[in-house]
PDB file with one MODEL, atoms N, CA, C and O in Angstrom:
MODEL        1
ATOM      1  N   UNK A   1      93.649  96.180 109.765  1.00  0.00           N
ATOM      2  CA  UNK A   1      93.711  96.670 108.406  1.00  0.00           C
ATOM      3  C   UNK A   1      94.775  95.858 107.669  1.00  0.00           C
ATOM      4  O   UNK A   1      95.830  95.669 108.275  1.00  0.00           O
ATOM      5  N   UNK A   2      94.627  95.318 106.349  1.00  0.00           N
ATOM      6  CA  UNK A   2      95.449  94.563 105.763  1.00  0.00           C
ATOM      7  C   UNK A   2      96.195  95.433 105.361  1.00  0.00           C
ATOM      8  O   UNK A   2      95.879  96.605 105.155  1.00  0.00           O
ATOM      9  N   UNK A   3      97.749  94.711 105.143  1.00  0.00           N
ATOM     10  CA  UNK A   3      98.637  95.768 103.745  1.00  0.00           C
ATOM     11  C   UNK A   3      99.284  94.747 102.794  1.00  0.00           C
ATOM     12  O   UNK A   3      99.454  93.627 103.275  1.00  0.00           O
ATOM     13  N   UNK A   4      99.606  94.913 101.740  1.00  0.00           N
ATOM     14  CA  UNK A   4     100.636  94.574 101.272  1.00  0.00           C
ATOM     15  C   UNK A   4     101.573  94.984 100.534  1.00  0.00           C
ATOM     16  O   UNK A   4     101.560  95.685  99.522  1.00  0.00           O
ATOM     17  N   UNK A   5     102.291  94.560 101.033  1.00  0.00           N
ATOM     18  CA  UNK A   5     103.845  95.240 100.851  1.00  0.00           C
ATOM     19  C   UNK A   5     104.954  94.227 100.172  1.00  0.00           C
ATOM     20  O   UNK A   5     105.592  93.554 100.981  1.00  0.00           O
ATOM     21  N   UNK A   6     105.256  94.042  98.759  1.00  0.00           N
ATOM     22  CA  UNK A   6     106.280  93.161  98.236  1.00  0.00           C
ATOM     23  C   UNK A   6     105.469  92.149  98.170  1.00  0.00           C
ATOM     24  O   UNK A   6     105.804  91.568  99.202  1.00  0.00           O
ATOM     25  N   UNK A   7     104.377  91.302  97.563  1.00  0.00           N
ATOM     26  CA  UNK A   7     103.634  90.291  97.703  1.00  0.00           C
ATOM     27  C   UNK A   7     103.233  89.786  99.188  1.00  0.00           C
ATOM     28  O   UNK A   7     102.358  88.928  99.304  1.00  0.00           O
ATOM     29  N   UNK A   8     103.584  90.078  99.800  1.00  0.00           N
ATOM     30  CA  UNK A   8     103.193  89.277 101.499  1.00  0.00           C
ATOM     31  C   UNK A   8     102.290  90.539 102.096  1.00  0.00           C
ATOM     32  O   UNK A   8     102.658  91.712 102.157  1.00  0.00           O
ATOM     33  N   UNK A   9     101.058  90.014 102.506  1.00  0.00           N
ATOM     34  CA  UNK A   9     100.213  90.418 103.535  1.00  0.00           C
ATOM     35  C   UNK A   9     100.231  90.314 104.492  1.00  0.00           C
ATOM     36  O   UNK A   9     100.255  89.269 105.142  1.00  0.00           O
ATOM     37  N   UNK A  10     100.222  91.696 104.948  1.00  0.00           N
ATOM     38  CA  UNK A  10      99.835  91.942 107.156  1.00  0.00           C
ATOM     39  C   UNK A  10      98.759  91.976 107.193  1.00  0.00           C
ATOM     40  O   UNK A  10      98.137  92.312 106.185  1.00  0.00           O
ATOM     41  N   UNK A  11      98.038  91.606 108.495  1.00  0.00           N
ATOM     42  CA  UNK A  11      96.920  92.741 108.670  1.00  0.00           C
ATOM     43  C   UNK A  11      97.701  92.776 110.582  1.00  0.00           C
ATOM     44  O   UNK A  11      98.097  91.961 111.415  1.00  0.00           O
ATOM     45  N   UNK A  12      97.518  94.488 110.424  1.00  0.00           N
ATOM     46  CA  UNK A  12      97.618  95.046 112.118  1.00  0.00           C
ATOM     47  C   UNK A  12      96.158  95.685 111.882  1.00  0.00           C
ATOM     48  O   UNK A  12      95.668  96.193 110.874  1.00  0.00           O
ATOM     49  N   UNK A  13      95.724  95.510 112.966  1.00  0.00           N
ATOM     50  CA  UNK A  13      94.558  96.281 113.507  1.00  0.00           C
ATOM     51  C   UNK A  13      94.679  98.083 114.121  1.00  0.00           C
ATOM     52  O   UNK A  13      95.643  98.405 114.816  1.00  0.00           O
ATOM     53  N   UNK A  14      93.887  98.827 113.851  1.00  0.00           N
ATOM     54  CA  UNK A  14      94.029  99.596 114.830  1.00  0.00           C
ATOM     55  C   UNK A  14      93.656  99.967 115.926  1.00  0.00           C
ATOM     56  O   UNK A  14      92.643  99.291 116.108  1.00  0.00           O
ATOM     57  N   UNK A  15      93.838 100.791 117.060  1.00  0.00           N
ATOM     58  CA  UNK A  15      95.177 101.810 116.803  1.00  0.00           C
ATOM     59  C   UNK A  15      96.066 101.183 116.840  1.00  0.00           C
ATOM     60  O   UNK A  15      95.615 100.152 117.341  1.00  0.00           O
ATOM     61  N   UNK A  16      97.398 100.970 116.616  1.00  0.00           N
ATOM     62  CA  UNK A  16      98.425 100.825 116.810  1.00  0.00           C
ATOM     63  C   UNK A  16      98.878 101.603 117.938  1.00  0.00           C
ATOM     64  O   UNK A  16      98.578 102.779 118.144  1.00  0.00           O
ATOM     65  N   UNK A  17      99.892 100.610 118.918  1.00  0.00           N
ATOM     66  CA  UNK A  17     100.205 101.436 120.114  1.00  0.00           C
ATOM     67  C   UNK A  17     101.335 102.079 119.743  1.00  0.00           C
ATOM     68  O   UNK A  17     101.572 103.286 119.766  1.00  0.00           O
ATOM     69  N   UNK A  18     102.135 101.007 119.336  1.00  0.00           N
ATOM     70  CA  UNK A  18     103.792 101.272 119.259  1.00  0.00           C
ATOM     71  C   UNK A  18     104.424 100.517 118.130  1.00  0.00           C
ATOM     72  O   UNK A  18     103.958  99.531 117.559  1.00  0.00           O
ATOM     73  N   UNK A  19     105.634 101.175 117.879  1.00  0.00           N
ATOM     74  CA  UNK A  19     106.525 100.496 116.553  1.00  0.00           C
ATOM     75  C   UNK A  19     107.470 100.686 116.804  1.00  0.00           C
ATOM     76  O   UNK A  19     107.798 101.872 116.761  1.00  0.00           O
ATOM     77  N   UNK A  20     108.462  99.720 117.202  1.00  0.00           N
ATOM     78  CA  UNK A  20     109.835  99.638 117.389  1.00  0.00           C
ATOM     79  C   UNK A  20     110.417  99.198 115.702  1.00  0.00           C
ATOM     80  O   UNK A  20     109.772  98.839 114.717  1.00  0.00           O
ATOM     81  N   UNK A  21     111.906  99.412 115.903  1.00  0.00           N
ATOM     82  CA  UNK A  21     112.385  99.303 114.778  1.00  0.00           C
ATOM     83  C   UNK A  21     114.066  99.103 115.177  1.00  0.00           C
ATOM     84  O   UNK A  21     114.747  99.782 115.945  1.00  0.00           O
ATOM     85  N   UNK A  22     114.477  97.836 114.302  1.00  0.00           N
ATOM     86  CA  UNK A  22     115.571  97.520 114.704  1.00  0.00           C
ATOM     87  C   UNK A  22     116.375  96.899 113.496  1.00  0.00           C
ATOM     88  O   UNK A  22     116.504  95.695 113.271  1.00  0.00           O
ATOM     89  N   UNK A  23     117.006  98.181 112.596  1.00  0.00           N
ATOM     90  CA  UNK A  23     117.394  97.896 111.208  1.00  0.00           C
ATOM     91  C   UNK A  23     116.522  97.136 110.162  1.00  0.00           C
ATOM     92  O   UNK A  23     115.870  97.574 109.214  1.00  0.00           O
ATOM     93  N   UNK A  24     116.805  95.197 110.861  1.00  0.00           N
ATOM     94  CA  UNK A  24     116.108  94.485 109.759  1.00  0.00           C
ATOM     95  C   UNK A  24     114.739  94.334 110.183  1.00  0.00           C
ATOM     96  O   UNK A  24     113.962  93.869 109.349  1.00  0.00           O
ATOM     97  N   UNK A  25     114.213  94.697 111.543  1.00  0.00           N
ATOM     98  CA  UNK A  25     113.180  93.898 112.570  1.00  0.00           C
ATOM     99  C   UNK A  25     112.450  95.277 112.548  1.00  0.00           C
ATOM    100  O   UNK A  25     112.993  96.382 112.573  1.00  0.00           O
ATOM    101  N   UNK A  26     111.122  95.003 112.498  1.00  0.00           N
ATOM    102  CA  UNK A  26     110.177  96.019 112.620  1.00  0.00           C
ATOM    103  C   UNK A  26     108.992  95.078 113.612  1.00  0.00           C
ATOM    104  O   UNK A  26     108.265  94.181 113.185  1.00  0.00           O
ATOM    105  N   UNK A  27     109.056  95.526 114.849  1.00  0.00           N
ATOM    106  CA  UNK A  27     108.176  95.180 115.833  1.00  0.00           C
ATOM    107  C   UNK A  27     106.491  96.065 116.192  1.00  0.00           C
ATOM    108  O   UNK A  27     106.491  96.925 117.072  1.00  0.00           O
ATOM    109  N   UNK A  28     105.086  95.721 115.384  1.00  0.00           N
ATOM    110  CA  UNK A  28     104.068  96.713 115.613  1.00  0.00           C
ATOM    111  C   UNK A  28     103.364  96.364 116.725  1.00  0.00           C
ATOM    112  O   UNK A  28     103.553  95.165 116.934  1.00  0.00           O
ATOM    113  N   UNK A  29     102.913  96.665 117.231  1.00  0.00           N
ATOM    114  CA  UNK A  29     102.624  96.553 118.749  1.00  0.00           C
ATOM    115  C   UNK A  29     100.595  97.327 118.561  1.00  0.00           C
ATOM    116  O   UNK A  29     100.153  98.475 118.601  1.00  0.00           O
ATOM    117  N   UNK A  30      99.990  96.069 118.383  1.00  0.00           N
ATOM    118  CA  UNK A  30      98.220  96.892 118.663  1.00  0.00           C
ATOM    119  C   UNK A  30      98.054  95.795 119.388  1.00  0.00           C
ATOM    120  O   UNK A  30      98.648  94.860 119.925  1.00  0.00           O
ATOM    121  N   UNK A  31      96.213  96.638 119.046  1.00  0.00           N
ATOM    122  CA  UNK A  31      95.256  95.947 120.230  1.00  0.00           C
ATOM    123  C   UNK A  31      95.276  94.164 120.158  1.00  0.00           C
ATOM    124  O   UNK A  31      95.192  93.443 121.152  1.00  0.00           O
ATOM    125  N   UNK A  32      95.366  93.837 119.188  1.00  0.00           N
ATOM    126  CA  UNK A  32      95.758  92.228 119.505  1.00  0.00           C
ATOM    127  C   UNK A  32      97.142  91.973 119.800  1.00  0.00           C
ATOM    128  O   UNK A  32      97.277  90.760 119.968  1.00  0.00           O
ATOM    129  N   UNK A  33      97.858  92.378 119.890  1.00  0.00           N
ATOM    130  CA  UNK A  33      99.212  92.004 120.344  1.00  0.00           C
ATOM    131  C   UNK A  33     100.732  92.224 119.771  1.00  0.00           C
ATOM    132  O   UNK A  33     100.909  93.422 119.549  1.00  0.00           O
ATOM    133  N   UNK A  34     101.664  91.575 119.523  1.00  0.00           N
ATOM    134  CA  UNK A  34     102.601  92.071 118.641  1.00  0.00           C
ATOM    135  C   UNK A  34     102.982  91.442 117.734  1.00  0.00           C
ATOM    136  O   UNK A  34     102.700  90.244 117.698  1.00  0.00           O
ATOM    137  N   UNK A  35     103.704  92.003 116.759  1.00  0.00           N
ATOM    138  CA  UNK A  35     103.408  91.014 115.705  1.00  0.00           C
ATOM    139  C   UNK A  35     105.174  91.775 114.879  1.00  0.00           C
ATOM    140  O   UNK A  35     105.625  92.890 114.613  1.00  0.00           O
ATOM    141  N   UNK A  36     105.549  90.560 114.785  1.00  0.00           N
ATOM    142  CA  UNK A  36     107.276  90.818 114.747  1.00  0.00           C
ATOM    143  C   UNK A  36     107.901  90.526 112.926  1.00  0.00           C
ATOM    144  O   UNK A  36     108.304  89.402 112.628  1.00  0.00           O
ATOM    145  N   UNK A  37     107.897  91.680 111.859  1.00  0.00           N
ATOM    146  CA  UNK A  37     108.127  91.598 110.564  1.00  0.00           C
ATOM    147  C   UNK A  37     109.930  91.770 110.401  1.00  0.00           C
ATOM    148  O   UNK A  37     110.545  92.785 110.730  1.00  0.00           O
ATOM    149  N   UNK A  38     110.520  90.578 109.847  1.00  0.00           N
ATOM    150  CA  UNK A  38     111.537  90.713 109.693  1.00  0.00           C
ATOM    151  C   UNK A  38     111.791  90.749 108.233  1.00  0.00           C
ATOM    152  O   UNK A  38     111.029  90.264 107.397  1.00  0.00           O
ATOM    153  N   UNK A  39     112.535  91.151 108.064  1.00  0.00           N
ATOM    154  CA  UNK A  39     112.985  91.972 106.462  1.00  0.00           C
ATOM    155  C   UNK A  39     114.445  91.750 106.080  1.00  0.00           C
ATOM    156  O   UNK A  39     115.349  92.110 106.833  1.00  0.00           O
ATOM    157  N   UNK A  40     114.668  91.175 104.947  1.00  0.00           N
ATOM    158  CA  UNK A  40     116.505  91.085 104.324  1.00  0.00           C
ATOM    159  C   UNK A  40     117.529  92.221 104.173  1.00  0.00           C
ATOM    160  O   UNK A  40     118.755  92.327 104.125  1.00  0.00           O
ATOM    161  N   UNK A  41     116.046  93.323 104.102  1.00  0.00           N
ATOM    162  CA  UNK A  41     117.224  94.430 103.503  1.00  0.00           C
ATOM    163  C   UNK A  41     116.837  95.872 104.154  1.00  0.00           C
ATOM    164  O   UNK A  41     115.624  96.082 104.158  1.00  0.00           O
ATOM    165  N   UNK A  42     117.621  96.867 104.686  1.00  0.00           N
ATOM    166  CA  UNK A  42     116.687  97.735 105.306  1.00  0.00           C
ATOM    167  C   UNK A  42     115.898  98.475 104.338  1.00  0.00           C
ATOM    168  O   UNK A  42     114.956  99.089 104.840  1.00  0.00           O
ATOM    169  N   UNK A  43     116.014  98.560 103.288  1.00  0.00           N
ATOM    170  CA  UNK A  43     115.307  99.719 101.646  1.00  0.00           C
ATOM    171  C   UNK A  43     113.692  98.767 102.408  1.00  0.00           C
ATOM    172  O   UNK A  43     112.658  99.234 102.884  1.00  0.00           O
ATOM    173  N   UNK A  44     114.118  97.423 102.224  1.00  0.00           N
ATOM    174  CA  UNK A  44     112.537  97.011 102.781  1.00  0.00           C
ATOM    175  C   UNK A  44     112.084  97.623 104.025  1.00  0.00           C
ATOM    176  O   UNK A  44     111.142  98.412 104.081  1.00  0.00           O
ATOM    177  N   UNK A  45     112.785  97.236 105.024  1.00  0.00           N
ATOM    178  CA  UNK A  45     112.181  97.967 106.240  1.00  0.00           C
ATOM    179  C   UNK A  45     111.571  99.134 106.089  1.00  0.00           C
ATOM    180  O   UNK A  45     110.393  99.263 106.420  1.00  0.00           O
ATOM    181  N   UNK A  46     112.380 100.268 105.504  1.00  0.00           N
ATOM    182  CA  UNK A  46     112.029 101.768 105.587  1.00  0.00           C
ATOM    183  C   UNK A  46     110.145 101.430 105.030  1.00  0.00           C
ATOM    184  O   UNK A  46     109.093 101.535 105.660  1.00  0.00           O
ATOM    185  N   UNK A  47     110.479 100.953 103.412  1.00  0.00           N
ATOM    186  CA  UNK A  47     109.355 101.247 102.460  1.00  0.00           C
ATOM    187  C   UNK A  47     108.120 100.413 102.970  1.00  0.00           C
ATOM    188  O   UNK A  47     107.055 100.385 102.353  1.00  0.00           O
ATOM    189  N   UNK A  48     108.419  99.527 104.511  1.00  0.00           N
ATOM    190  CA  UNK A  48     107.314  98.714 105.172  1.00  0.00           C
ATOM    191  C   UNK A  48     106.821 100.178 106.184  1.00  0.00           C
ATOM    192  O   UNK A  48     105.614 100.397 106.083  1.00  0.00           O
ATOM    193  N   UNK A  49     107.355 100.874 106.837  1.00  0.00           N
ATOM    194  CA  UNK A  49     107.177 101.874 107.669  1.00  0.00           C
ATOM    195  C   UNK A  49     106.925 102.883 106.647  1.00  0.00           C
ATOM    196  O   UNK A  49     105.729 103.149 106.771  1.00  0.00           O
ATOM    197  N   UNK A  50     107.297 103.417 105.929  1.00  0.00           N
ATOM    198  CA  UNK A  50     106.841 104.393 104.842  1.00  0.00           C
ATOM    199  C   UNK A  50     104.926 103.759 104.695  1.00  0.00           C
ATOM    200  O   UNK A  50     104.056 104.553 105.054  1.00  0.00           O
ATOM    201  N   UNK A  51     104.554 102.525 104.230  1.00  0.00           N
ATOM    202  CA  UNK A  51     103.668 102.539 103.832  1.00  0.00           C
ATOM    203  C   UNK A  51     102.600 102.092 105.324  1.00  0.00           C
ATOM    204  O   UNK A  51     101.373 102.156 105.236  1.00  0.00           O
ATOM    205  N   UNK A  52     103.302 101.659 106.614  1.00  0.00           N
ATOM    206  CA  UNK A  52     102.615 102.272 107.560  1.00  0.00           C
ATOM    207  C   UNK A  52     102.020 103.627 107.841  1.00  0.00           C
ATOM    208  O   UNK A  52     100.817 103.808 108.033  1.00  0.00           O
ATOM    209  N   UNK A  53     102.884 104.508 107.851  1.00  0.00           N
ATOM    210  CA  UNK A  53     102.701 105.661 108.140  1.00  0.00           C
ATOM    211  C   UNK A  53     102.073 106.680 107.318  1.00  0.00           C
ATOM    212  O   UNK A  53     101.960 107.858 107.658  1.00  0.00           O
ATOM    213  N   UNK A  54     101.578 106.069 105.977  1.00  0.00           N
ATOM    214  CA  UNK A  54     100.731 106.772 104.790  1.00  0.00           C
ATOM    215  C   UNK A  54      99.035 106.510 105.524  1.00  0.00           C
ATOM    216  O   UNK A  54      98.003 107.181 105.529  1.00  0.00           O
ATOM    217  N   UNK A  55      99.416 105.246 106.062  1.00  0.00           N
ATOM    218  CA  UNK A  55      97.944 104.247 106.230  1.00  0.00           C
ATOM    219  C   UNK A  55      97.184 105.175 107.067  1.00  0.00           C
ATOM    220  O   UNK A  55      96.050 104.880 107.443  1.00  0.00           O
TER     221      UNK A  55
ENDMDL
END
């Protein structure tokens, strides 16, 4: 599933297994593999996981 978030596009697939989170580093973990979003500021991080977790 694509997102975008701040002009830049993901796409994670689902399900999603797992989501680690490490202040600036948001690690999503699906069926193709992992896929590692790093971010400048945490307000980004949160509002990248905020709009995961709507999805």
């Amino acid at each position: 599933m694509p997102y975008t978030h701040q002009g830049q596009h993901y796409s994670i697939q689902t399900p999603v297994v797992s989501i680690a989170v490490n202040k600036l580093n948001v690690i999503v973990k699906d069926q193709k593999g992992s896929h590692l979003f790093e971010f400048t500021d945490r307000n980004e991080s949160k509002a990248f996981l905020n709009l995961l977790c709507q999805a």
